[in-house]
Short mmCIF file of C-alpha atoms and ligand atoms in Angstrom, two decimals:
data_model
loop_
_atom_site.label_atom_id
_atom_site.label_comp_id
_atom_site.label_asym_id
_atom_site.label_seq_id
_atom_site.Cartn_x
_atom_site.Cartn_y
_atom_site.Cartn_z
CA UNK A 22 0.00 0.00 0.00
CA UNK A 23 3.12 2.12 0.35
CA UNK A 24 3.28 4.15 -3.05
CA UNK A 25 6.88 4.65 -3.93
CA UNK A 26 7.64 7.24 -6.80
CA UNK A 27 10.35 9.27 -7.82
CA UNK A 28 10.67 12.85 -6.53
CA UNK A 29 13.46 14.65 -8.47
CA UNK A 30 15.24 17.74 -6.25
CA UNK A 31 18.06 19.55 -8.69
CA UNK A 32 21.24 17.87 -6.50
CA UNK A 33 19.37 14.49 -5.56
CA UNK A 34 16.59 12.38 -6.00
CA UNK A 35 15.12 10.44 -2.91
CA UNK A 36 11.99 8.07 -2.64
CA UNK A 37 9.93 9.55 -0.85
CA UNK A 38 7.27 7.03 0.75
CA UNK A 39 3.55 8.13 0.50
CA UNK A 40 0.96 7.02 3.23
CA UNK A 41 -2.50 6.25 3.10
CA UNK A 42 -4.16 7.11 6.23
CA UNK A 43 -7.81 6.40 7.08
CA UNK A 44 -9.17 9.96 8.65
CA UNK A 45 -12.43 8.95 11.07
CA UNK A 46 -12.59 12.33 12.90
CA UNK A 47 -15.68 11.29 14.90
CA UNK A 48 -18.10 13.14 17.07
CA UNK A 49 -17.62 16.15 19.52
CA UNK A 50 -14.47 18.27 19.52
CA UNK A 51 -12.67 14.96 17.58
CA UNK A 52 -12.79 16.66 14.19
CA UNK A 53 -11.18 20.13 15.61
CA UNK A 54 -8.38 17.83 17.40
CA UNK A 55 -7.91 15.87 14.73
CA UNK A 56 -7.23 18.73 12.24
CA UNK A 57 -4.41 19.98 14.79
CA UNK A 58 -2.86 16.30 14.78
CA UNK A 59 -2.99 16.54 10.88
CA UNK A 60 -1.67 20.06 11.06
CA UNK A 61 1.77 18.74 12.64
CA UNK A 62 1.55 15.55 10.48
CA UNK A 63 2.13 17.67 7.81
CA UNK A 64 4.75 19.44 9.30
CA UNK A 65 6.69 16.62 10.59
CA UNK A 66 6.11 15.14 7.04
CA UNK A 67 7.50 18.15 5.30
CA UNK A 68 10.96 17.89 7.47
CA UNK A 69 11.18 14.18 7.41
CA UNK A 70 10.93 12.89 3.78
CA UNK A 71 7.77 11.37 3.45
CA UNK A 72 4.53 12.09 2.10
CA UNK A 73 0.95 10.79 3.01
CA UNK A 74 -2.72 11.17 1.69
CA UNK A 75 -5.76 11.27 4.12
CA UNK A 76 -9.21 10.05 3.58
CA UNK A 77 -11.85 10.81 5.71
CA UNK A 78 -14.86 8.76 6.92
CA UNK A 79 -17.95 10.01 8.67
CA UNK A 80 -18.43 6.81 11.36
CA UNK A 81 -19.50 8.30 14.50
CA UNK A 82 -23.02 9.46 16.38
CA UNK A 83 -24.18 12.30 13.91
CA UNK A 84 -23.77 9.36 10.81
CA UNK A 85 -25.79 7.13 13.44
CA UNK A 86 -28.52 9.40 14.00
CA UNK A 87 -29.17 10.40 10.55
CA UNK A 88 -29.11 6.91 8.45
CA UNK A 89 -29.44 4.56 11.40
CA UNK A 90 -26.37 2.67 10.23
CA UNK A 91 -23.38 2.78 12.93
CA UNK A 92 -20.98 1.04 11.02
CA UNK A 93 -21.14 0.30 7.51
CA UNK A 94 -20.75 -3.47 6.80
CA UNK A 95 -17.56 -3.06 4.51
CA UNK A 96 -15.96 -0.65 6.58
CA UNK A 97 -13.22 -2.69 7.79
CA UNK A 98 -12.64 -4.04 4.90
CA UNK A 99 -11.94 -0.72 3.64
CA UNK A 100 -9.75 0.65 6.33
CA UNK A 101 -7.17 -2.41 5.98
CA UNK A 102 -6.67 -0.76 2.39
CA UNK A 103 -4.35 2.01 4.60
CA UNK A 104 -1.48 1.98 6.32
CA UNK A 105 -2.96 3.85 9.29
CA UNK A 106 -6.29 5.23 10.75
CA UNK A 107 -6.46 8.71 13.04
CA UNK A 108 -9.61 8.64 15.20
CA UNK A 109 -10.63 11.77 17.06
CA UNK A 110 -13.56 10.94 19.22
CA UNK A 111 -16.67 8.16 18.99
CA UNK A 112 -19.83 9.25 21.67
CA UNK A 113 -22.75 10.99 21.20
CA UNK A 114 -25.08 12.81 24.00
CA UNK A 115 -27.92 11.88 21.98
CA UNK A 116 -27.10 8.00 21.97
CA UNK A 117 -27.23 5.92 24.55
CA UNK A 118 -24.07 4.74 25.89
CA UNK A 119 -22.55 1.88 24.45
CA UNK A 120 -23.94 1.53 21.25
CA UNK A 121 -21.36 3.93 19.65
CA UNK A 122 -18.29 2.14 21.59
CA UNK A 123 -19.20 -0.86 20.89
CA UNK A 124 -20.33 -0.56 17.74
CA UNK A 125 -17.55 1.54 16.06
CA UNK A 126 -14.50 1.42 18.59
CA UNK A 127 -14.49 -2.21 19.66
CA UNK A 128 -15.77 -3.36 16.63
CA UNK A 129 -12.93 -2.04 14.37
CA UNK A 130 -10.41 -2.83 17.02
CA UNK A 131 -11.88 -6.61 16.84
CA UNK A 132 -12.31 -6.67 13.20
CA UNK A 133 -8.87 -5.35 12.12
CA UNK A 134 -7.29 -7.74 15.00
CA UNK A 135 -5.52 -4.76 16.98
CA UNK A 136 -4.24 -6.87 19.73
CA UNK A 137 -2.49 -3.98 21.36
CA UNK A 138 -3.34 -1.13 22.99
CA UNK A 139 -0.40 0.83 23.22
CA UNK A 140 -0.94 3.48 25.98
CA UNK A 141 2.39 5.96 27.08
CA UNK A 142 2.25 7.68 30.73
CA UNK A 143 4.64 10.31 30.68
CA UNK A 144 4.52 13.45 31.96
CA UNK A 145 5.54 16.40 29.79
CA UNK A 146 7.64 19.04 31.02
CA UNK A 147 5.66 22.03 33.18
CA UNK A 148 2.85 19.68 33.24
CA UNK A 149 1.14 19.60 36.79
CA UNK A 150 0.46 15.95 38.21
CA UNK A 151 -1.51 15.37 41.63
CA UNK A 152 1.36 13.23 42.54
CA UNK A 153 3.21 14.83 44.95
CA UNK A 154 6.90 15.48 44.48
CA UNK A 155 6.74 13.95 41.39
CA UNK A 156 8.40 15.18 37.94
CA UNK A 157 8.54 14.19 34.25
CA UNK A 158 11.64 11.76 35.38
CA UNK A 159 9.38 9.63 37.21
CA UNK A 160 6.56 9.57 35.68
CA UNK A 161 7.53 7.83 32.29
CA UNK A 162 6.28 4.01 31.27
CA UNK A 163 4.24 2.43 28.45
CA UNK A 164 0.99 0.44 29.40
CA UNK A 165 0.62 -2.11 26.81
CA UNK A 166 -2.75 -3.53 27.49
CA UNK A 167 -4.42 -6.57 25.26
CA UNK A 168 -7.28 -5.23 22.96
CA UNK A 169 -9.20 -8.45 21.80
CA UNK A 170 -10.22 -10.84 24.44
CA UNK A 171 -10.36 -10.87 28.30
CA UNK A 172 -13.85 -9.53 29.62
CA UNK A 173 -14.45 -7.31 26.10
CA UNK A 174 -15.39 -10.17 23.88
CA UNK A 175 -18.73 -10.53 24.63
CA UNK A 176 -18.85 -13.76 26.26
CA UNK A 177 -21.59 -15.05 28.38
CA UNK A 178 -25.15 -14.32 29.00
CA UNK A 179 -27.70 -13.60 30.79
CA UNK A 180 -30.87 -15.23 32.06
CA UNK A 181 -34.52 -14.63 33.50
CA UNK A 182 -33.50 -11.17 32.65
CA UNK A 183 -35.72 -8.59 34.20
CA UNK A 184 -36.65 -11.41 37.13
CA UNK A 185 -35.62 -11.63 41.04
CA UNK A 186 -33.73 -14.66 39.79
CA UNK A 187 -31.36 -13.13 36.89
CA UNK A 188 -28.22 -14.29 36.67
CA UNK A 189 -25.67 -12.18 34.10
CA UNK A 190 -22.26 -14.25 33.50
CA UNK A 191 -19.84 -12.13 31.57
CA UNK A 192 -16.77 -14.21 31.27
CA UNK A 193 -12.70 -13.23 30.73
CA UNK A 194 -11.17 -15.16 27.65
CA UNK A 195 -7.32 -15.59 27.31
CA UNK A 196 -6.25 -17.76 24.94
CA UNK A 197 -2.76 -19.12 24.53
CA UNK A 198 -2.28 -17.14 21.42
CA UNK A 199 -4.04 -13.54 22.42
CA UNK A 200 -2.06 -13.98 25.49
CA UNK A 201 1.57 -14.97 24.01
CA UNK A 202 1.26 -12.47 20.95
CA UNK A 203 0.51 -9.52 23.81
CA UNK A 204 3.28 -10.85 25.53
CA UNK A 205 6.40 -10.73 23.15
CA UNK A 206 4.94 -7.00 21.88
CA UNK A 207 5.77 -6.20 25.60
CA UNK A 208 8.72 -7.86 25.39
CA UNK A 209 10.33 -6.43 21.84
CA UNK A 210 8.82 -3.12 22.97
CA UNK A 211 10.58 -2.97 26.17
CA UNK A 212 13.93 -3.99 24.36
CA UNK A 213 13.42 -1.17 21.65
CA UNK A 214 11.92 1.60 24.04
CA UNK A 215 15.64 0.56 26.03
CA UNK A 216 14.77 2.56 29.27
CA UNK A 217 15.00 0.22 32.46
CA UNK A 218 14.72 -2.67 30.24
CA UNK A 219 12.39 -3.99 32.35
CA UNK A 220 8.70 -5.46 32.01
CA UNK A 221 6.15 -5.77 34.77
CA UNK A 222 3.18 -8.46 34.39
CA UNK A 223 0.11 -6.84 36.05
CA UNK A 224 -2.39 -9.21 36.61
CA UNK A 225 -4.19 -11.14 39.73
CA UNK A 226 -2.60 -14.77 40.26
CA UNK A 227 -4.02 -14.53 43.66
CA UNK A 228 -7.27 -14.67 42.51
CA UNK A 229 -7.62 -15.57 38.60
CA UNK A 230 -6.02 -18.18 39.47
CA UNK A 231 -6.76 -19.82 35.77
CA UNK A 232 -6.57 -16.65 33.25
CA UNK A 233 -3.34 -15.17 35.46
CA UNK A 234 -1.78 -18.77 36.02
CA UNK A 235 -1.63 -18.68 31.70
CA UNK A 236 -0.96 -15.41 31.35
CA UNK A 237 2.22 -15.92 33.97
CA UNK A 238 3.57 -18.67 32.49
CA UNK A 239 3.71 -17.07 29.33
CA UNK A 240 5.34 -14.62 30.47
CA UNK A 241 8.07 -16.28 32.05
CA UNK A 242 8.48 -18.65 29.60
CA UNK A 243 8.69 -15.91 26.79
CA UNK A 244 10.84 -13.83 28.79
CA UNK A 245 13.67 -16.96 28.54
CA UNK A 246 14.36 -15.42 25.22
CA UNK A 247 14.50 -11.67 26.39
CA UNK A 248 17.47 -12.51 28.91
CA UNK A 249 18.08 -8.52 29.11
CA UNK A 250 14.83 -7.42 30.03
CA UNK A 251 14.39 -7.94 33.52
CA UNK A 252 10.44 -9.66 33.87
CA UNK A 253 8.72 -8.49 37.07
CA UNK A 254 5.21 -9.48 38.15
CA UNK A 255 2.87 -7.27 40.43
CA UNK A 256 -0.95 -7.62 41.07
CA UNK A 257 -3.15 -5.11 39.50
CA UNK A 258 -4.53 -3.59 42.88
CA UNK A 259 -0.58 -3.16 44.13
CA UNK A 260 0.09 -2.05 40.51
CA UNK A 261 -2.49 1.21 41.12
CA UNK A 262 -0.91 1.85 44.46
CA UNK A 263 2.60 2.24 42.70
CA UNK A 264 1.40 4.09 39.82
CA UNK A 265 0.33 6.31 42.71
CA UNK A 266 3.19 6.43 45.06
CA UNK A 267 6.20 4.96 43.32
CA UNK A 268 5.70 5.12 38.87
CA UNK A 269 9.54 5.88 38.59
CA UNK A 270 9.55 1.77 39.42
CA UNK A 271 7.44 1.34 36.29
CA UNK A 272 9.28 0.85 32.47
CA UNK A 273 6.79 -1.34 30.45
CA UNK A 274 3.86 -2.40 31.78
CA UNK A 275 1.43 -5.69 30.00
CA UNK A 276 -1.97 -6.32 31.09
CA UNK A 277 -5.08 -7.88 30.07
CA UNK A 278 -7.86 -5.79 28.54
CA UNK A 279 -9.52 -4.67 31.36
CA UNK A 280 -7.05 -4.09 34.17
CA UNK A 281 -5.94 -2.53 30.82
CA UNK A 282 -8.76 -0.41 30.69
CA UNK A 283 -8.85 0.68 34.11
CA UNK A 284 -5.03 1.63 34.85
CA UNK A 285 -4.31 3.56 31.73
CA UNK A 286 -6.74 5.93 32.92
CA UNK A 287 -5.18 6.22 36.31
CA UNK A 288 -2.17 6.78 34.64
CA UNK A 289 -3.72 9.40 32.11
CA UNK A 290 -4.49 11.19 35.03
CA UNK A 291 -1.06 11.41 36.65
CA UNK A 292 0.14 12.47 33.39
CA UNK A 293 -2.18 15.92 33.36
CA UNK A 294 -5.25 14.38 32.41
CA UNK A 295 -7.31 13.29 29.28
CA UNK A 296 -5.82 16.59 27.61
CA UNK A 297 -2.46 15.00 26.19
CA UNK A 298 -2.99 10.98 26.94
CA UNK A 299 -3.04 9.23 23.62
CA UNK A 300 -3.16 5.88 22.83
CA UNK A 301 -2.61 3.18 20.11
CA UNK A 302 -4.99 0.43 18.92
CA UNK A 303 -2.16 -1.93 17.08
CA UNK A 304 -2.14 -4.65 14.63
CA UNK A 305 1.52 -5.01 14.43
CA UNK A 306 1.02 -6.96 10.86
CA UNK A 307 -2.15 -5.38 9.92
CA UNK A 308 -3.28 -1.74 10.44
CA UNK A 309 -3.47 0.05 13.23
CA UNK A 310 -5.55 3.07 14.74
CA UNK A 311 -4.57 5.69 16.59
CA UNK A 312 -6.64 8.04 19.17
CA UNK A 313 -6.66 10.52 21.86
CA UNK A 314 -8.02 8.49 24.69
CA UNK A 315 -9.83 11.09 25.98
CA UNK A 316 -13.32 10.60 24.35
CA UNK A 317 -15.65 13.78 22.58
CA UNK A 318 -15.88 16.14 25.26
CA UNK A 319 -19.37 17.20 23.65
CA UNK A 320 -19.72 20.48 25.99
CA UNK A 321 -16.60 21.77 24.36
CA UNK A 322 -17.24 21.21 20.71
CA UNK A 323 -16.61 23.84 18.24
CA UNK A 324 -15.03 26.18 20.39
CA UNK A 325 -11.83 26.05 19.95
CA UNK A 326 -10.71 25.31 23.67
CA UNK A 327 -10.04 21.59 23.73
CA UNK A 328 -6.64 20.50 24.31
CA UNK A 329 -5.24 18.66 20.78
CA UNK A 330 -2.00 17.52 22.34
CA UNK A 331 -3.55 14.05 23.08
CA UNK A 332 -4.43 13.96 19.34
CA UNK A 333 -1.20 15.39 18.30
CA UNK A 334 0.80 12.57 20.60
CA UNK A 335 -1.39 9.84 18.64
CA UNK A 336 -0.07 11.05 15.37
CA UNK A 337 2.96 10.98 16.67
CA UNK A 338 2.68 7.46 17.98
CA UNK A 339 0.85 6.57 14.64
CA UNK A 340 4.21 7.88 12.40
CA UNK A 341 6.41 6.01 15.28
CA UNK A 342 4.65 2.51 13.83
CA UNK A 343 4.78 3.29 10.41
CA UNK A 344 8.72 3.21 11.29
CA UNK A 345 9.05 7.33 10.98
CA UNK A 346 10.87 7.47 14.17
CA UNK A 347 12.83 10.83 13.12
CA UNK A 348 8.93 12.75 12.91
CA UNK A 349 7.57 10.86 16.15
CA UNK A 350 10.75 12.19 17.77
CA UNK A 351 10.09 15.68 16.90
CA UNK A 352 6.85 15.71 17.64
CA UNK A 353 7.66 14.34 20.81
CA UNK A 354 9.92 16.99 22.01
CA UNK A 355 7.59 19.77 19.93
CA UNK A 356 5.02 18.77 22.48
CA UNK A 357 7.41 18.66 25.35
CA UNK A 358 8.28 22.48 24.35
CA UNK A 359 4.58 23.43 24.24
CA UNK A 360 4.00 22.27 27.68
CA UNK A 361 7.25 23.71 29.01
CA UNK A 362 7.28 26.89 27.61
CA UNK A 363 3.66 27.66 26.85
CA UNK A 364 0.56 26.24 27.81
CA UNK A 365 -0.86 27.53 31.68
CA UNK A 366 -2.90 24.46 31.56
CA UNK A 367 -3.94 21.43 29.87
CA UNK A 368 -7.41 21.84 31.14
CA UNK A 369 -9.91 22.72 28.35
CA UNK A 370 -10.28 26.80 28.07
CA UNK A 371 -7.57 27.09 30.13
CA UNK A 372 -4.90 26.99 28.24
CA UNK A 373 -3.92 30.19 27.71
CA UNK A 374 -4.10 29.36 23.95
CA UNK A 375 -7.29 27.98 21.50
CA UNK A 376 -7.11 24.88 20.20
CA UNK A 377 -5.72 25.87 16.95
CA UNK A 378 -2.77 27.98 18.45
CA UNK A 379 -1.78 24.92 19.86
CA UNK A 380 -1.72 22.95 16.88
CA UNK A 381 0.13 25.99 15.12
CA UNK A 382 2.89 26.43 18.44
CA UNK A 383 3.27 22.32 17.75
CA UNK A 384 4.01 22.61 13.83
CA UNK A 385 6.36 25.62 14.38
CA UNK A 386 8.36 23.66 16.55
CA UNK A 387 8.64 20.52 14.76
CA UNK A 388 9.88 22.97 12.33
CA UNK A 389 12.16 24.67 13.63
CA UNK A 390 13.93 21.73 15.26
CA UNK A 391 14.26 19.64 12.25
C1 IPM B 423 -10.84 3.10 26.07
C2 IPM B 423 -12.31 3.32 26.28
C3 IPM B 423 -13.05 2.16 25.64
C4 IPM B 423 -12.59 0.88 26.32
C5 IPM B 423 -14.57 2.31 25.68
C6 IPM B 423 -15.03 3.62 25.09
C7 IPM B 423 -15.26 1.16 25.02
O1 IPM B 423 -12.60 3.44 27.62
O2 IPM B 423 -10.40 3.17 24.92
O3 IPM B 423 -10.13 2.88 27.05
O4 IPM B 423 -13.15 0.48 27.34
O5 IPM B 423 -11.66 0.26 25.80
MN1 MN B 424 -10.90 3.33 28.89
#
């Protein structure tokens, strides 16, 4: 899908690699963060020898509400045509809650077989955290949490719904395979990332004493072949208690979906909040999707207030897996200067900036420090 062609400067001529990306820029403020993220895209493009083409797609709650269809049947189909997709935001106050999430979200997460959620915590530069005597040199780690089983797949029932007697059984799967593939991500992405070089199971062997005993044997077992990453193993209740009192013990974290689910968002919040936490959805041999994890913040749409550095960062992390690491770098430390040197705020209005300053303050820098 990668169209190579010949671009012809006077002194040289250089490939330059053009990228199809699937655009999906959803409900709420998504579509004004999204045009920020695409805004340093392009810059970071510009500086760093590559090219891409967007398409956009209209999946999301107004689409919902106006043809009744949430997701068009071929739609996945479609989107494994690009090399990436950048999501803004999926939820509607006008739809009930769930239909949209599952329906688009989970659904194209299942359906393209993004096994990983790739989720950084890392606090930027002049970025306030409620963790006390904390700075950005502690508060740096990777969350890579498993997308397509565990309690999300839909497994179980329910019966004499509506009656005294109901019973609801909504079961966890692991499978060998979900688990192991999860597992060596966390592993190669520990030994690339090449911070502490080490990887810390969260889980609940205690407990789960079935899903946890697989997903610990795994783990050691894989980790036999990783002899320089150090494997470490803490239950997910102790896991939020360190994320809280000690993160600089954290490098790379693996989890199941849910514990997934739940910790990235304590650790988006010791990170400054929904504002800049962005996250993956990964298909290492397929496509992958890319989003601010922050949801549509309907209240805030089409003012210009919202925070876009959590949509910028998911560009970023989207060019890191297309294997533009120079562009994710800059965009990266263009973000890191924002926050340092300009924002008040993350919060939403508070800024000191609109949304599109942001986005503009972002670009310039990636810029400049090419
Ligand atoms: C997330 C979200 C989703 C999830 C919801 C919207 C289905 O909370 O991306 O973390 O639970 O995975
Ligand atoms: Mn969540």
């Amino acid at each position: 899908m990668i169209r190579e062609y010949l671009y012809k400067s006077e002194e040289e001529q250089t490939i330059l690699k053009t990228y199809k990306i699937a655009v999906i820029p959803g409900d709420g403020t998504g579509p004004e963060v999204v045009r920020e993220g695409l805004k340093v895209m392009e810059a970071a493009a510009a500086v760093s020898g590559f090219k891409y083409e967007t398409c956009e797609y209209d999946f999301g709650g107004e689409r919902y509400l106006r043809t009744g269809e949430i997701l068009p049947e071929n739609a996945a189909d479609e989107l494994r045509a690009y090399n990436a997709i950048y999501l803004g935001a999926i939820g509607h106050p006008d739809v009930k809650p769930g239909i949209l999430e599952k329906g688009i979200l989970l659904k194209l997460r299942f359906e393209l077989d993004q096994y990983i959620n790739l989720r950084p915590v890392k606090l930027y530069p002049g970025v306030d955290t409620p963790l006390k005597d904390k700075g950005p040199e502690d508060i740096d780690y990777v969350v890579v949490r498993e997308n397509t089983e565990g309690l999300y797949t839909g497994a179980g029932g329910v019966l004499k719904k509506g009656t005294k007697d109901e019973v609801a059984v909504q079961e966890s799967i692991n499978t060998r395979k979900g688990v192991e593939r999860c597992i060596r991500y966390a592993f190669e992405y520990a030994k690339k990332r090449n911070k502490d070089k080490k990887l810390t199971l969260c889980g609940k062997t205690n407990v789960l004493t079935y899903a946890f005993d697989l997903w610990e044997r795994t783990f050691y077992e894989v980790a036999k072949e990783y002899p320089d990453i150090k494997p470490d193993y803490a239950h997910v209740d102790a896991t939020t208690m360190w994320m809280v009192k000690n993160p600089e013990w954290f490098d790379v974290i693996v989890t199941d979906n849910m514990f997934g689910d739940i910790i990235t968002d304590l650790g988006a919040m010791t990170q400054g909040g929904m504002g800049i936490a962005a996250g993956g959805n990964i298909n290492p041999e397929g496509v992958s999707m890319f989003e601010p994890i922050g949801g549509s913040a309907p209240k805030y749409t089409g003012m210009n207030v919202i925070n876009p550095l959590a949509a910028i960062g998911a560009a970023g992390m989207l060019l890191e897996t297309l294997g533009e690491d120079k562009a994710a770098g800059l965009i990266d430390k263009a973000i890191a200067k924002v926050t340092g040197e300009k924002l008040k705020s993350l919060s939403a209005g508070k800024m000191g900036y609109s949304t599109s300053q942001v986005g503009d303050m972002v670009a310039q820098f990636v810029t400049d420090m090419a």
